[in-house]
Amino acid sequence: MILRAPLLLCLLLRLGSTEPRVVDLRQDPNVAVFESGVEGENFKLLDLDGDRLLIGARNAVYNVSLHTFRGDDAWNVLWPPADAVHKDCRMKGKSENECQNFIRVLSRDTRGGVLVCGTNAFLPWCKVFEDGPQGEDLREVLTFEAKGLSPFDPNHNSTFFRDGDMLYTGTVADFAGGDALIHRRNVSREHDLGVRTEQADDKFLNKPQFVGAMKHKEHVMMWFAEEAVECDNCGPTIYSRVARVCANDLGNHPSYPNQWTTFAKARLNCSIPGDFPFYFDRLQSISALVPARPRTPASNLVYAVFTSSLSGVSQSAVCAFDISQIWAVFATSNYLTQDRAGDPWKVTKVSKSAPRAHECEFAAANLSDAQLKTARSNMLMERPVGNFFAEPVSVQRGPEQMTQVVVEAQAPALDGRFYDILYVGSDRGNVLKIVNLARAGAPGRLISHQVLSMRVASVPIRRLLLVEEATKLVTVTETRVFRTLVAFCNASYSCAECVALRDPHCAFDLQRKQCDVVSVSRISDRERFVQSVDSGDDSRCQGQAHVENKMLMDQPGRTPKLLRATHFASQEWSDPKNTSTQVTTLLASGAAGTVPPPTVPERLLAEAGLRGVPIIVVGLGVGVLALLIGVFLGICFTYRMYVLSSEKKSLSSSYYKPPSTVLTVSSSGSAPPTTPPAIPSNEKPINAYETGPLPPPAYAEGTLGRGGLSPSALYSKQTYL
Ligand SMILES: *[C@@H]1O[C@H](CO)[C@@H](O)[C@H](O)[C@H]1NC(C)=O
Ligand SMILES: *[C@@H]1O[C@H](CO)[C@@H](O)[C@H](O)[C@H]1NC(C)=O
Ligand SMILES: *[C@@H]1O[C@H](CO)[C@@H](O)[C@H](O)[C@H]1NC(C)=O
Ligand SMILES: *[C@@H]1O[C@H](CO)[C@@H](O)[C@H](O)[C@H]1NC(C)=O
Ligand SMILES: *[C@@H]1O[C@H](CO)[C@@H](O)[C@H](O)[C@H]1NC(C)=O
Ligand SMILES: *[C@@H]1O[C@H](CO)[C@@H](O)[C@H](O)[C@H]1NC(C)=O
Ligand SMILES: *[C@@H]1O[C@H](CO)[C@@H](O)[C@H](O)[C@H]1NC(C)=O
């Protein structure tokens, strides 16, 4: 009994937290793989055309069937740069590999046409293809220069969003890559000047790395990281931003022709709070808008992956931002302004009633030159956009960095709640499956729980896409595309092992006595299944081999030997405000500093049953206890330090303070609606994002070998530029 308290203490210090379950899919025969056989493909964009995946690559767009996962030679668009263009590019000192055509924009329109833009050997160009009248091969119907639509350099991180005839891009418009812009152009027209951000003004954009774009109501949002200009004393610093323009901004003001008058931007605050918040400032990827079920507050979240921009600190995090909070910042924040270049930045206060020129109602109005001048200097919001859950949904420590995120919105579970399920790709080729507990209104203190880690590849993941009603996951790396399952409910798991996964996709079937993938909306007899996403409570596993994993603090009598912690990555943790051991905050600061000596919570002693014991025994007990606590604290501390320094320090869960806006969804009552809310297709973002330098040239000049593609695959009406 006396041993219990120190053991509990160790548990308090999260010694029980272990690596999540790992599923190695690298040799799995059930994983479908697409590769062209050509090195240096630089796979990039994906679009879904019915059940066909469209993959932008080097000199090609592959049209891959989701079912067979094979390319279809007749439908691949092959588009290498013309010889003259290629030669010119080489003359300008670019490498053989850079002087290829890397497809950077790929978008279908409602008429069945597809717009393809590529770097085209540093002469960006677009082509529009349409189906032939009798469904024959694609025909080229339009071609125009893609300056300001596709970057020149294939390494540049650009993005785009298509809205009918209009293509919004975040990219660079010059050979050297210095002229960054947010641009809109009518792509149904051969000639269109479009609308752009001011050229050569680093207040608008300062060496941005674009990550994604989306439309919400009348605004188009661009998400990017850039060098902060407003930070006077902090040297070169990266900040992440969300910027907004109005779709109805025609850019036709006579003083500023072809420029946005509605451009505004705000900083994104993804940080671990504390006296010295630890900031994740380098945005890497965003999800689509993730709507909530009708019964939760009408919030639309965007999940975003960030890395720390501090050199030497390798940490990444997923944060969530609420569109209405972003809107509130744009509607009410003061501005950060600078009178002249070199002047210090200052806060410009605005009265609540003053019109805000970046709001869409003023886009078409004839603002006076003076009003417009003010509007253009008041475009940076003073207030950053806060993280919806007050702290990251998930934090990854150690050298492995998160790169991409895709979300299954509001997946129903047997408890009647709806969980956002996040798939987060890493630069080591792993995909983490994380359940957002907080948004579902699950009781407990954790924001999230990491169900498992899938080992898909060994190289960075550049793009993720959920297909077939989120039952399959498409993972894109530089040269390969994988199609995997999302649920791994091994039929041979015991009931307790199955429940301990805490995966909304898995439940233990008490009739068939196995762990199954469940489609909650189709289950009529819920009593037949055991699942506990919020706590991993396996008490309904009746006569099944029992595995203890539930709420250790509630059951101090259980010996930790029974712990099967390997099956769950996040554990319940006591409220840090009630103990003085704020381990997370300390870890969060990234400093390998000292851990403050934890004090023994008195409650623990009481719970350990020290009440009503004769005084001598108590004396002896306290002595022994003190000794044991000392020893155990030593062990705990050493272990903590070991965990701190060990390579893979993944911490999938964080302490959660429920924001007042998160309501609990009642888990009783009638069956929930069956289909997840559809995300309007025009609100789906495109992540045009890539990592790392290009590999060396893959094949010698002049060869046509495209690994398995017949020459008939060459687009027949190809016109070379
Ligand atoms: C992809 O191939 C299918 C036929 O397999 C075709 O119907 C579809 O139009 C193609 N999509 C594009 C954008 O080429
Ligand atoms: C884009 O250009 C086409 C062709 O000129 C025109 O028909 C269409 O109305 C334009 N779209 C918009 C949104 O201006
Ligand atoms: C803006 O000015 C133009 C002429 O310069 C005029 O035709 C138009 O009605 C004005 N629009 C508004 C909203 O004032
Ligand atoms: C960012 O948010 C945290 C709380 O989540 C807060 O402590 C911090 O002050 C915020 N930073 C800025 C610059 O507003
Ligand atoms: C299922 O679990 C058993 C034992 O735990 C293991 O041997 C088997 O390989 C697992 N199957 C899959 C598909 O993971
Ligand atoms: C600390 O715990 C007590 C009971 O254990 C609870 O009533 C109190 O609200 C907790 N304090 C905080 C700040 O959560
Ligand atoms: C694009 O983004 C990735 C990931 O942040 C970065 O490693 C790479 O350097 C960026 N590319 C360029 C040209 O800056």
Short mmCIF file of N, CA and C in Angstrom, two decimals, residues 494 497 500 547-549 560-568:
data_model
loop_
_atom_site.label_atom_id
_atom_site.label_comp_id
_atom_site.label_asym_id
_atom_site.label_seq_id
_atom_site.Cartn_x
_atom_site.Cartn_y
_atom_site.Cartn_z
N SER A 494 -7.78 -8.61 -28.38
CA SER A 494 -8.75 -8.89 -27.32
C SER A 494 -9.69 -7.69 -27.22
N GLU A 497 -7.82 -4.79 -25.78
CA GLU A 497 -6.87 -4.19 -26.72
C GLU A 497 -7.60 -3.33 -27.75
N ALA A 500 -8.82 -0.20 -26.16
CA ALA A 500 -7.71 0.68 -25.80
C ALA A 500 -7.20 1.48 -27.00
N VAL A 547 -7.79 -5.64 -19.34
CA VAL A 547 -6.59 -4.81 -19.40
C VAL A 547 -6.89 -3.48 -18.74
N GLU A 548 -6.09 -3.13 -17.77
CA GLU A 548 -6.35 -1.90 -17.04
C GLU A 548 -5.76 -0.73 -17.81
N ASN A 549 -6.57 0.21 -18.06
CA ASN A 549 -6.00 1.38 -18.71
C ASN A 549 -6.81 2.61 -18.41
N PRO A 560 0.28 -1.12 -11.27
CA PRO A 560 0.65 -0.68 -12.61
C PRO A 560 1.18 -1.82 -13.49
N LYS A 561 1.45 -2.98 -12.90
CA LYS A 561 1.92 -4.10 -13.71
C LYS A 561 0.91 -4.44 -14.79
N LEU A 562 -0.35 -4.19 -14.47
CA LEU A 562 -1.39 -4.55 -15.42
C LEU A 562 -1.48 -3.57 -16.58
N LEU A 563 -0.76 -2.49 -16.44
CA LEU A 563 -0.84 -1.47 -17.48
C LEU A 563 -0.37 -2.01 -18.81
N ARG A 564 -1.19 -1.77 -19.82
CA ARG A 564 -0.75 -2.12 -21.17
C ARG A 564 -0.67 -0.83 -21.94
N ALA A 565 0.21 0.00 -21.48
CA ALA A 565 0.24 1.36 -21.99
C ALA A 565 0.62 1.44 -23.45
N THR A 566 1.21 0.38 -23.96
CA THR A 566 1.63 0.43 -25.37
C THR A 566 0.45 0.66 -26.29
N HIS A 567 -0.74 0.42 -25.78
CA HIS A 567 -1.88 0.51 -26.70
C HIS A 567 -2.55 1.86 -26.69
N PHE A 568 -2.08 2.73 -25.88
CA PHE A 568 -2.65 4.07 -25.97
C PHE A 568 -1.57 5.10 -25.71
#
